[in-house]
Tab-separated table of C-alpha atoms and ligand atoms in Angstrom:
chain	number	residue	atom	x	y	z
I	1	MET	CA	58.220	124.728	74.056
I	2	SER	CA	56.224	124.720	76.796
I	3	GLU	CA	56.749	123.582	80.563
I	4	SER	CA	55.021	120.283	80.015
I	5	ARG	CA	57.421	119.750	76.882
I	6	LEU	CA	60.253	120.311	78.466
I	7	ALA	CA	59.782	118.087	81.286
I	8	ALA	CA	58.538	115.009	78.953
I	9	SER	CA	61.328	115.753	76.955
I	10	ILE	CA	64.232	115.476	80.341
I	11	ARG	CA	61.821	112.366	81.791
I	12	ASP	CA	62.608	110.834	78.282
I	13	ARG	CA	66.432	111.438	78.350
I	14	THR	CA	65.846	113.834	74.539
I	15	ALA	CA	66.361	116.885	76.106
I	16	ARG	CA	69.495	118.250	74.712
I	17	ILE	CA	72.361	119.433	77.311
I	18	ALA	CA	74.801	121.566	77.610
I	19	ILE	CA	77.186	122.683	80.154
I	20	ILE	CA	79.537	125.368	80.403
I	21	GLY	CA	82.611	124.881	81.846
I	22	GLN	CA	84.474	121.718	81.894
I	23	GLY	CA	86.197	121.813	85.405
I	24	TYR	CA	86.129	119.944	88.282
I	25	VAL	CA	82.323	120.947	89.024
I	26	GLY	CA	80.985	120.414	84.865
I	27	LEU	CA	82.917	117.322	83.942
I	28	PRO	CA	81.831	114.843	86.090
I	29	LEU	CA	78.529	116.302	86.674
I	30	ALA	CA	78.063	116.139	81.767
I	31	VAL	CA	79.292	112.321	82.713
I	32	GLU	CA	76.618	111.888	84.887
I	33	PHE	CA	73.823	112.959	82.758
I	34	ALA	CA	75.480	111.359	79.809
I	35	ARG	CA	75.514	107.957	81.743
I	36	ARG	CA	71.746	108.503	82.185
I	37	GLY	CA	71.202	108.619	78.139
I	38	TYR	CA	71.171	112.107	77.649
I	39	ARG	CA	73.095	113.778	74.986
I	40	VAL	CA	75.310	116.177	76.476
I	41	VAL	CA	77.944	118.445	75.631
I	42	GLY	CA	80.692	120.028	77.602
I	43	VAL	CA	81.508	123.640	76.903
I	44	ASP	CA	84.066	125.368	77.742
I	45	THR	CA	86.658	128.298	76.603
I	46	ASP	CA	89.923	126.738	77.255
I	47	LEU	CA	91.106	125.397	74.421
I	48	ASP	CA	93.811	122.805	76.059
I	49	ARG	CA	91.336	121.416	78.266
I	50	VAL	CA	88.710	120.784	75.036
I	51	GLY	CA	91.459	119.475	73.624
I	52	ALA	CA	92.401	116.678	75.815
I	53	LEU	CA	88.745	116.033	76.595
I	54	GLN	CA	87.693	115.475	73.331
I	55	THR	CA	90.310	112.790	73.200
I	56	GLY	CA	89.371	110.882	76.202
I	57	GLN	CA	91.733	112.570	79.173
I	58	SER	CA	89.692	113.106	82.057
I	59	CYS	CA	90.845	116.213	83.664
I	60	THR	CA	89.802	115.289	87.445
I	61	PRO	CA	89.940	112.594	90.103
I	62	ASP	CA	86.731	111.557	90.139
I	63	LEU	CA	86.195	110.771	86.209
I	64	GLN	CA	88.781	108.105	84.952
I	65	SER	CA	89.662	108.444	81.280
I	66	ASP	CA	88.273	104.929	79.968
I	67	ASP	CA	84.553	106.095	80.764
I	68	LEU	CA	84.761	110.075	79.272
I	69	LEU	CA	85.791	107.638	75.839
I	70	ALA	CA	83.709	105.136	76.183
I	71	LEU	CA	80.716	107.979	76.182
I	72	ILE	CA	82.292	109.537	73.429
I	73	ARG	CA	82.360	106.847	71.387
I	74	GLY	CA	78.814	105.924	72.566
I	75	GLY	CA	77.783	109.468	71.343
I	76	ARG	CA	76.756	110.360	74.513
I	77	TYR	CA	79.696	112.686	75.246
I	78	GLU	CA	81.045	115.998	73.054
I	79	ALA	CA	83.415	118.536	74.371
I	80	THR	CA	83.758	122.185	73.060
I	81	ALA	CA	84.619	125.716	72.827
I	82	ASP	CA	82.374	126.919	69.790
I	83	SER	CA	79.025	128.304	72.173
I	84	ALA	CA	76.797	128.125	69.115
I	85	VAL	CA	75.810	124.646	70.279
I	86	LEU	CA	74.388	126.324	72.943
I	87	GLU	CA	71.504	127.251	70.523
I	88	ASP	CA	69.819	123.828	70.142
I	89	SER	CA	70.208	122.717	73.581
I	90	ASP	CA	67.147	123.281	75.972
I	91	VAL	CA	68.944	122.861	79.422
I	92	VAL	CA	72.408	124.446	80.081
I	93	ILE	CA	73.806	124.600	82.526
I	94	ILE	CA	76.780	126.977	83.794
I	95	CYS	CA	79.563	125.667	86.107
I	96	VAL	CA	81.958	128.367	85.317
I	97	PRO	CA	84.813	129.770	88.056
I	98	THR	CA	84.139	132.274	91.022
I	99	PRO	CA	86.824	133.685	92.307
I	100	LEU	CA	88.177	136.687	94.133
I	101	ARG	CA	90.019	139.739	92.751
I	102	LYS	CA	92.878	140.884	94.641
I	103	SER	CA	90.438	143.147	96.694
I	104	LYS	CA	88.841	139.820	98.372
I	105	ASP	CA	86.058	141.126	95.835
I	106	PRO	CA	83.762	138.598	93.861
I	107	ASP	CA	85.534	138.073	90.798
I	108	ILE	CA	82.100	137.413	88.819
I	109	SER	CA	83.434	138.298	84.978
I	110	PHE	CA	82.908	133.807	84.096
I	111	VAL	CA	79.651	133.817	85.712
I	112	VAL	CA	78.602	137.246	83.237
I	113	SER	CA	80.092	136.113	80.360
I	114	ALA	CA	78.698	133.038	80.253
I	115	GLY	CA	75.264	134.112	80.667
I	116	THR	CA	75.794	136.345	78.387
I	117	GLU	CA	76.412	133.383	75.184
I	118	VAL	CA	73.643	131.646	76.508
I	119	ALA	CA	71.735	134.645	76.618
I	120	ALA	CA	72.868	136.026	72.593
I	121	ARG	CA	71.839	132.286	71.691
I	122	TYR	CA	68.551	131.680	73.221
I	123	HIS	CA	65.325	129.915	72.172
I	124	PRO	CA	62.272	129.708	73.775
I	125	GLY	CA	61.745	126.967	75.969
I	126	GLN	CA	65.349	127.197	77.745
I	127	LEU	CA	66.064	125.561	81.234
I	128	VAL	CA	69.015	127.471	82.335
I	129	ILE	CA	70.455	126.872	86.044
I	130	LEU	CA	73.475	128.024	87.711
I	131	GLU	CA	75.512	125.793	89.623
I	132	SER	CA	78.658	128.143	90.732
I	133	THR	CA	79.199	128.801	94.094
I	134	THR	CA	78.459	132.972	93.871
I	135	TYR	CA	76.976	135.877	96.594
I	136	PRO	CA	73.260	135.384	96.849
I	137	GLU	CA	70.625	137.356	94.156
I	138	THR	CA	73.202	136.528	91.090
I	139	THR	CA	70.950	134.923	89.515
I	140	GLU	CA	68.198	137.077	90.083
I	141	GLU	CA	70.305	140.315	89.703
I	142	LEU	CA	73.075	139.138	87.370
I	143	LEU	CA	71.605	136.521	85.227
I	144	LEU	CA	67.916	137.311	85.042
I	145	PRO	CA	68.234	140.649	83.078
I	146	ILE	CA	70.552	139.665	80.754
I	147	PHE	CA	68.131	137.225	79.522
I	148	ARG	CA	65.053	139.810	80.341
I	149	ALA	CA	67.553	141.805	77.600
I	150	LYS	CA	66.780	139.596	75.311
I	151	GLY	CA	62.985	140.209	74.981
I	152	ALA	CA	62.655	136.143	77.732
I	153	THR	CA	60.080	135.736	79.774
I	154	VAL	CA	61.080	133.864	82.717
I	155	GLY	CA	59.119	130.961	83.669
I	156	GLU	CA	56.572	131.511	80.524
I	157	ASP	CA	58.706	131.221	77.256
I	158	PHE	CA	62.642	130.782	79.407
I	159	PHE	CA	63.177	129.181	82.683
I	160	LEU	CA	66.238	129.819	85.140
I	161	ALA	CA	67.225	128.692	88.742
I	162	PHE	CA	70.009	128.399	90.749
I	163	SER	CA	71.351	125.031	92.333
I	164	PRO	CA	75.015	124.700	93.892
I	165	GLU	CA	76.899	122.385	92.534
I	166	ARG	CA	78.150	119.875	95.769
I	167	ILE	CA	80.756	118.244	94.916
I	168	ASP	CA	84.128	116.793	96.960
I	169	PRO	CA	86.891	116.619	94.125
I	170	ALA	CA	88.335	112.291	95.322
I	171	ASN	CA	86.363	112.143	97.713
I	172	PRO	CA	85.637	108.048	97.632
I	173	THR	CA	82.060	108.429	99.137
I	174	PHE	CA	79.933	111.054	97.920
I	175	LYS	CA	79.907	111.594	94.051
I	176	VAL	CA	77.336	113.889	91.970
I	177	LYS	CA	74.995	110.972	91.794
I	178	ASP	CA	75.216	110.393	95.658
I	179	ILE	CA	75.021	114.210	97.066
I	180	PRO	CA	71.062	115.208	97.784
I	181	LYS	CA	70.283	118.873	95.137
I	182	VAL	CA	68.929	121.680	96.160
I	183	VAL	CA	67.347	123.818	93.738
I	184	GLY	CA	65.617	127.337	93.896
I	185	GLY	CA	63.850	128.851	90.887
I	186	VAL	CA	63.078	132.312	89.615
I	187	THR	CA	58.947	130.805	89.362
I	188	PRO	CA	57.557	127.849	90.331
I	189	ALA	CA	57.542	126.579	86.758
I	190	CYS	CA	62.189	127.091	87.150
I	191	THR	CA	61.475	125.536	89.910
I	192	ARG	CA	60.149	122.283	88.906
I	193	LEU	CA	61.741	121.571	85.725
I	194	ALA	CA	64.622	121.803	87.826
I	195	ALA	CA	63.564	119.542	89.905
I	196	THR	CA	62.589	117.479	87.854
I	197	LEU	CA	66.101	117.070	85.808
I	198	TYR	CA	68.254	116.821	88.652
I	199	GLY	CA	65.848	114.039	89.303
I	200	GLN	CA	67.144	112.351	86.854
I	201	ILE	CA	70.668	111.467	88.013
I	202	VAL	CA	70.090	112.564	92.193
I	203	PRO	CA	68.518	110.603	94.924
I	204	ARG	CA	66.869	113.975	96.303
I	205	VAL	CA	66.365	116.915	95.277
I	206	HIS	CA	64.529	119.794	97.411
I	207	GLN	CA	63.236	122.682	96.334
I	208	VAL	CA	63.854	126.173	97.833
I	209	SER	CA	61.092	128.889	97.382
I	210	SER	CA	64.049	131.122	95.073
I	211	PRO	CA	67.206	131.225	94.038
I	212	LYS	CA	68.403	133.455	97.036
I	213	VAL	CA	67.091	130.549	98.741
I	214	ALA	CA	69.510	128.120	97.838
I	215	GLU	CA	72.198	130.216	97.124
I	216	LEU	CA	72.513	131.413	100.104
I	217	ALA	CA	72.009	127.558	100.904
I	218	LYS	CA	75.298	126.234	99.368
I	219	LEU	CA	77.111	129.767	101.221
I	220	TYR	CA	76.432	128.905	105.297
I	221	GLU	CA	76.935	125.197	104.039
I	222	ASN	CA	80.956	126.364	102.863
I	223	VAL	CA	80.235	129.113	105.810
I	224	PHE	CA	79.621	125.893	108.448
I	225	ARG	CA	83.042	124.434	107.322
I	226	ASN	CA	85.685	127.668	107.416
I	227	VAL	CA	84.097	128.541	110.725
I	228	ASN	CA	84.500	125.325	112.049
I	229	ILE	CA	88.513	124.681	111.003
I	230	ALA	CA	89.298	127.775	111.775
I	231	LEU	CA	88.439	126.897	115.234
I	232	ALA	CA	90.500	123.456	115.609
I	233	ASN	CA	92.561	125.709	114.021
I	234	GLU	CA	92.817	128.026	116.710
I	235	PHE	CA	92.210	124.822	119.058
I	236	ALA	CA	95.594	123.482	117.870
I	237	LEU	CA	96.552	127.124	119.075
I	238	MET	CA	95.425	126.113	123.006
I	239	CYS	CA	96.295	122.780	122.938
I	240	ARG	CA	99.831	123.387	122.267
I	241	ARG	CA	100.247	126.022	125.035
I	242	MET	CA	98.979	123.420	126.732
I	243	GLY	CA	101.184	120.738	125.900
I	244	VAL	CA	98.552	118.148	124.952
I	245	SER	CA	97.853	116.225	121.315
I	246	THR	CA	94.847	118.047	119.587
I	247	LYS	CA	94.030	115.024	117.649
I	248	GLU	CA	93.760	113.148	120.875
I	249	VAL	CA	91.217	115.987	122.209
I	250	ILE	CA	89.388	116.536	118.958
I	251	ASP	CA	89.246	112.336	118.781
I	252	ALA	CA	87.764	112.067	122.055
I	253	ALA	CA	84.953	114.395	121.736
I	254	ALA	CA	84.217	112.899	118.979
I	255	THR	CA	82.913	109.890	120.668
I	256	LYS	CA	79.442	111.550	121.760
I	257	PRO	CA	77.164	110.277	119.405
I	258	PHE	CA	75.332	113.122	118.728
I	259	GLY	CA	75.820	117.580	118.482
I	260	PHE	CA	79.516	117.339	117.786
I	261	MET	CA	81.080	117.081	114.712
I	262	PRO	CA	85.085	116.715	113.903
I	263	PHE	CA	86.688	119.239	112.372
I	264	TYR	CA	90.836	119.102	112.824
I	265	PRO	CA	93.763	121.461	112.517
I	266	GLY	CA	95.733	121.683	109.101
I	267	PRO	CA	98.737	123.989	107.537
I	268	GLY	CA	95.857	126.631	106.333
I	269	ILE	CA	92.443	126.565	103.530
I	270	GLY	CA	93.065	126.200	100.367
I	271	GLY	CA	91.234	125.020	97.546
I	272	HIS	CA	88.259	126.884	95.270
I	273	CYS	CA	85.521	126.875	97.513
I	274	ILE	CA	86.190	126.895	101.183
I	275	PRO	CA	88.637	130.353	101.002
I	276	VAL	CA	86.569	131.797	98.780
I	277	ASP	CA	82.717	131.832	98.969
I	278	PRO	CA	82.581	133.146	102.750
I	279	LEU	CA	83.555	136.378	101.238
I	280	TYR	CA	81.031	136.365	98.711
I	281	LEU	CA	78.690	136.252	101.775
I	282	SER	CA	80.931	138.768	103.187
I	283	TRP	CA	81.311	140.924	100.806
I	284	LYS	CA	77.616	141.392	99.632
I	285	LEU	CA	76.367	141.950	102.857
I	286	ARG	CA	78.992	144.933	103.297
I	287	LEU	CA	76.751	146.641	100.683
I	288	ASP	CA	74.159	146.572	102.912
I	289	GLY	CA	76.247	147.638	105.420
I	290	TYR	CA	76.635	145.172	107.408
I	291	GLU	CA	79.885	143.332	109.081
I	292	SER	CA	79.600	139.552	109.428
I	293	ARG	CA	81.803	138.876	112.084
I	294	PHE	CA	82.154	134.916	112.078
I	295	ILE	CA	83.321	135.146	108.527
I	296	ALA	CA	85.937	137.886	109.560
I	297	LEU	CA	87.154	135.808	112.192
I	298	ALA	CA	87.713	132.199	110.616
I	299	ASP	CA	89.296	134.057	107.597
I	300	GLU	CA	92.067	135.796	110.083
I	301	ILE	CA	92.454	132.791	112.329
I	302	ASN	CA	92.626	130.093	108.627
I	303	ARG	CA	95.112	132.548	107.032
I	304	ALA	CA	97.558	132.901	109.922
I	305	MET	CA	98.132	128.704	109.575
I	306	PRO	CA	100.670	128.850	107.248
I	307	SER	CA	102.627	131.527	109.304
I	308	TYR	CA	102.356	129.292	111.998
I	309	VAL	CA	103.249	126.251	110.980
I	310	VAL	CA	106.526	128.457	109.542
I	311	GLU	CA	107.036	128.984	113.211
I	312	VAL	CA	106.295	125.244	114.364
I	313	THR	CA	108.627	124.251	112.132
I	314	ALA	CA	111.387	126.630	113.351
I	315	GLU	CA	110.712	125.683	116.930
I	316	ALA	CA	111.023	122.014	116.227
I	317	LEU	CA	114.490	122.513	114.543
I	318	ASN	CA	115.441	124.387	117.334
I	319	GLU	CA	115.001	121.514	119.625
I	320	GLN	CA	117.107	119.683	117.178
I	321	ARG	CA	119.413	122.200	117.691
I	322	ARG	CA	119.157	123.463	114.323
I	323	CYS	CA	117.985	127.108	112.645
I	324	LEU	CA	116.065	127.009	109.642
I	325	ASN	CA	118.351	129.491	107.926
I	326	GLY	CA	119.795	126.653	105.861
I	327	ALA	CA	117.622	124.053	106.792
I	328	ARG	CA	117.032	121.220	104.319
I	329	ILE	CA	112.925	120.785	104.553
I	330	LEU	CA	111.324	118.455	102.272
I	331	VAL	CA	107.417	119.365	101.858
I	332	LEU	CA	105.499	116.513	101.100
I	333	GLY	CA	102.112	117.609	99.369
I	334	VAL	CA	100.923	121.149	98.068
I	335	ALA	CA	97.704	120.671	96.722
I	336	TYR	CA	95.704	122.175	98.359
I	337	LYS	CA	93.794	118.472	99.737
I	338	ARG	CA	94.992	114.749	99.330
I	339	GLY	CA	94.242	113.172	96.176
I	340	VAL	CA	93.500	115.771	94.097
I	341	GLY	CA	96.133	118.058	92.106
I	342	ASP	CA	94.189	121.526	92.731
I	343	ILE	CA	96.863	124.315	94.419
I	344	ARG	CA	94.322	127.168	93.588
I	345	GLU	CA	94.298	129.446	97.023
I	346	SER	CA	96.886	126.401	98.632
I	347	PRO	CA	98.318	126.954	101.775
I	348	ALA	CA	101.081	124.907	100.936
I	349	LEU	CA	102.373	127.586	98.305
I	350	GLU	CA	102.760	130.776	100.944
I	351	ILE	CA	104.610	128.367	103.346
I	352	LEU	CA	106.633	127.666	100.625
I	353	LYS	CA	107.571	130.821	100.353
I	354	ARG	CA	107.395	131.649	103.845
I	355	LEU	CA	110.369	128.984	104.455
I	356	ARG	CA	112.753	130.470	101.663
I	357	ASP	CA	112.171	133.882	103.735
I	358	LYS	CA	113.752	132.718	105.639
I	359	GLY	CA	117.006	130.817	103.768
I	360	ALA	CA	115.850	127.514	104.296
I	361	GLU	CA	116.029	124.982	101.257
I	362	VAL	CA	113.113	123.575	100.413
I	363	SER	CA	112.333	120.776	98.102
I	364	TYR	CA	108.438	118.952	97.869
I	365	ALA	CA	107.008	116.089	96.094
I	366	ASP	CA	103.673	116.025	95.196
I	367	PRO	CA	102.711	112.546	92.668
I	368	HIS	CA	99.759	115.147	91.765
I	369	VAL	CA	101.358	118.767	90.960
I	370	PRO	CA	104.719	117.961	89.040
I	371	SER	CA	106.143	121.659	89.097
I	372	VAL	CA	105.095	124.738	90.924
I	373	VAL	CA	105.591	128.231	90.585
I	374	VAL	CA	106.530	130.608	94.520
I	375	ASP	CA	107.195	133.454	94.345
I	376	ASN	CA	108.433	133.716	90.492
I	377	THR	CA	110.713	130.634	91.007
I	378	ALA	CA	109.690	127.328	89.342
I	379	PHE	CA	110.433	123.925	91.437
I	380	LYS	CA	109.754	119.813	90.399
I	381	ALA	CA	108.435	117.697	92.549
I	382	VAL	CA	111.097	115.758	94.161
I	383	GLU	CA	110.603	111.774	94.849
I	384	PRO	CA	109.732	110.938	98.620
I	385	SER	CA	112.873	108.717	98.307
I	386	ALA	CA	115.138	106.928	101.713
I	387	ASP	CA	117.742	109.274	100.701
I	388	ALA	CA	115.692	112.138	99.995
I	389	LEU	CA	113.929	111.735	102.952
I	390	GLY	CA	116.946	110.986	105.034
I	391	ALA	CA	118.936	113.906	103.755
I	392	ALA	CA	116.259	116.513	104.915
I	393	ASP	CA	116.743	117.989	108.086
I	394	CYS	CA	112.679	118.035	108.307
I	395	VAL	CA	110.241	116.916	106.310
I	396	LEU	CA	107.031	118.889	106.585
I	397	ILE	CA	103.856	117.006	105.978
I	398	LEU	CA	100.963	119.610	103.924
I	399	THR	CA	99.473	117.162	102.318
I	400	ASP	CA	97.872	113.597	103.422
I	401	HIS	CA	98.263	111.981	100.347
I	402	PRO	CA	97.353	108.873	99.979
I	403	GLU	CA	100.861	107.250	98.026
I	404	PHE	CA	102.925	108.245	100.828
I	405	ASP	CA	104.522	106.159	102.627
I	406	TYR	CA	104.147	107.546	106.010
I	407	ARG	CA	105.795	104.914	107.716
I	408	GLN	CA	108.992	105.182	105.766
I	409	VAL	CA	108.861	109.014	106.939
I	410	VAL	CA	108.903	108.413	110.533
I	411	ASP	CA	111.573	106.074	110.164
I	412	LEU	CA	114.210	107.784	108.331
I	413	ALA	CA	113.118	111.796	108.531
I	414	PRO	CA	115.323	113.165	111.637
I	415	LEU	CA	112.569	115.564	112.331
I	416	VAL	CA	108.928	115.497	111.129
I	417	VAL	CA	106.694	118.271	111.259
I	418	ASP	CA	102.203	116.968	110.359
I	419	THR	CA	99.920	119.138	110.169
I	420	ARG	CA	97.454	116.763	108.980
I	421	ASN	CA	97.930	114.238	111.362
I	422	ALA	CA	98.905	111.008	108.803
I	423	THR	CA	101.599	109.976	111.103
I	424	TRP	CA	99.513	109.589	113.906
I	425	GLY	CA	99.481	106.677	116.381
I	426	MET	CA	102.257	104.937	114.562
I	427	PRO	CA	105.337	104.508	116.638
I	428	ALA	CA	107.979	107.620	116.425
I	429	PRO	CA	110.753	105.711	118.619
I	430	LEU	CA	112.473	108.320	117.755
I	431	GLY	CA	110.227	110.754	118.813
I	432	ASN	CA	110.638	113.498	116.137
I	433	VAL	CA	107.699	113.695	115.092
I	434	VAL	CA	105.731	117.150	115.828
I	435	ALA	CA	102.213	117.725	114.594
I	436	LEU	CA	99.866	120.538	115.071
Y	1	NAD	N1	86.050	122.348	92.785
Y	1	NAD	C1	84.875	122.632	94.203
Y	1	NAD	O1	85.419	121.326	94.777
Y	1	NAD	C2	83.262	122.751	93.505
Y	1	NAD	C3	82.524	122.216	94.473
Y	1	NAD	C4	81.538	122.693	94.775
Y	1	NAD	C5	81.364	123.923	94.743
Y	1	NAD	N2	82.263	124.620	93.839
Y	1	NAD	C6	82.052	125.764	92.295
Y	1	NAD	O2	81.710	126.149	90.837
Y	1	NAD	C7	82.248	125.991	90.168
Y	1	NAD	C8	83.259	125.602	89.203
Y	1	NAD	O3	84.242	125.104	89.989
Y	1	NAD	P1	85.383	124.405	88.837
Y	1	NAD	O4	86.275	124.004	90.706
Y	1	NAD	O5	84.161	123.374	88.497
Y	1	NAD	O6	86.242	124.950	88.459
Y	1	NAD	P2	87.356	124.926	87.733
Y	1	NAD	O7	88.487	126.138	86.914
Y	1	NAD	O8	87.658	123.740	87.582
Y	1	NAD	O9	86.248	124.946	85.785
Y	1	NAD	C9	85.827	125.825	86.079
Y	1	NAD	C10	85.888	125.388	83.735
Y	1	NAD	O10	84.812	126.627	83.320
Y	1	NAD	C11	85.870	127.278	82.110
Y	1	NAD	N3	85.114	128.678	82.227
Y	1	NAD	C12	85.760	129.909	83.096
Y	1	NAD	N4	84.663	130.583	81.739
Y	1	NAD	C13	83.896	130.404	80.523
Y	1	NAD	C14	83.031	130.653	80.065
Y	1	NAD	N5	82.399	132.051	79.876
Y	1	NAD	N6	82.504	129.450	79.317
Y	1	NAD	C15	83.089	128.596	79.291
Y	1	NAD	N7	83.775	128.003	79.406
Y	1	NAD	C16	84.954	128.657	80.766
Y	1	NAD	C17	87.434	127.296	82.857
Y	1	NAD	O11	88.115	127.050	80.939
Y	1	NAD	C18	87.481	125.604	83.452
Y	1	NAD	O12	87.564	125.216	82.424
Y	1	NAD	C19	82.956	127.518	91.228
Y	1	NAD	O13	82.081	128.829	91.531
Y	1	NAD	C20	83.624	126.806	92.618
Y	1	NAD	O14	83.014	127.569	93.355
Y	1	NAD	C21	83.566	123.898	93.058
């Protein structure tokens, strides 16, 4: 299929779309294309996930199961583990994980394996887009050669681009359809086709000159967040020494209507993006003999936050003539952020471990995470009932899920350590709330 025929099939919604990886990123994207009238196949190697999706069970907070079921029944969406469907696809979008190895080097194996599957079933005229966050030049250094080895000529008989995913799971304001896309193709034709595709589902597509620029744009977004969170975290340490509330200071600074964007401290950073992506960039630059200093410092500060939270908790107990050893600590929230059940890289896991190592009796409540394993010990979530709050020596808020009743927490818990400002502004007559 030529560029013009593929563009026409994208515009008239007859192009068949396959999305590899049906997680937080791939599933909402697949559904958005399906809602706009495309026939979309979601491909995933996780058989349990595929089974759940086939029966209409969503695995992301951004999609109601009823909506998924309606698209399946309408013949717009199907999930499969069989990559043979790629043969019939005009557009293939890759949304697989890009984690770190234990050594903190990029683990790009999922991208390689997905790319190899696509290339094995490649047919002339396909548009292939990588959305996984990755180091600069992945698209051209890693994916392109896999297709070249199959005899494909980019920009002529197949089209390759990078377009970073920017989803923020559980964000009530910005869903896939609301977030502008950046696209960078290997050739101008690749960029044009990718822009035409995303132009069908988002309000704005920003074209850049190469996949490398698009890859770097995504990394810069996440480095920006990572560094600013680190700044807020270090600022919290400073404010504690100065005896003032960090939030009060940041809120005051945020009244400036230009040149300032507020970030707030927390127990550390988690999830698949902010703690991970900057290290993809620093790894790549290290190959070129350059050490990225901001990324290293931010990583150091953010990774020290879990032990800082334990220190603050121990000091708060000490003020009440108690010690951490033997203290009953009820942790509220173990997910890495509000409203989701994602515990990847969640700082709560390290905090739970450190508290236990110091002899605390730890339990946790999280409406989104029924169980966790910490240091080979399985924990089941408990209900944050009035009895449980009152029986704890300390309630430690690590994730500000909207489901928790913070008023009740402040009223009933003898001590509250609030790392998320969830109880901010609530009168605490007992003086029992300590914030970061
Ligand atoms: N989660 C976020 O908030 C977010 C935001 C922006 C970007 N990203 C990036 O998007 C990418 C995907 O992240 P995610 O959160 O959706 O991951 P996820 O773990 O939720 O989903 C990835 C899915 O890919 C599947 N998979 C892995 N290898 C596969 C293969 N070879 N073929 C088919 N399926 C395969 C897995 O089984 C899994 O279901 C990552 O690069 C991530 O950094 C994530």
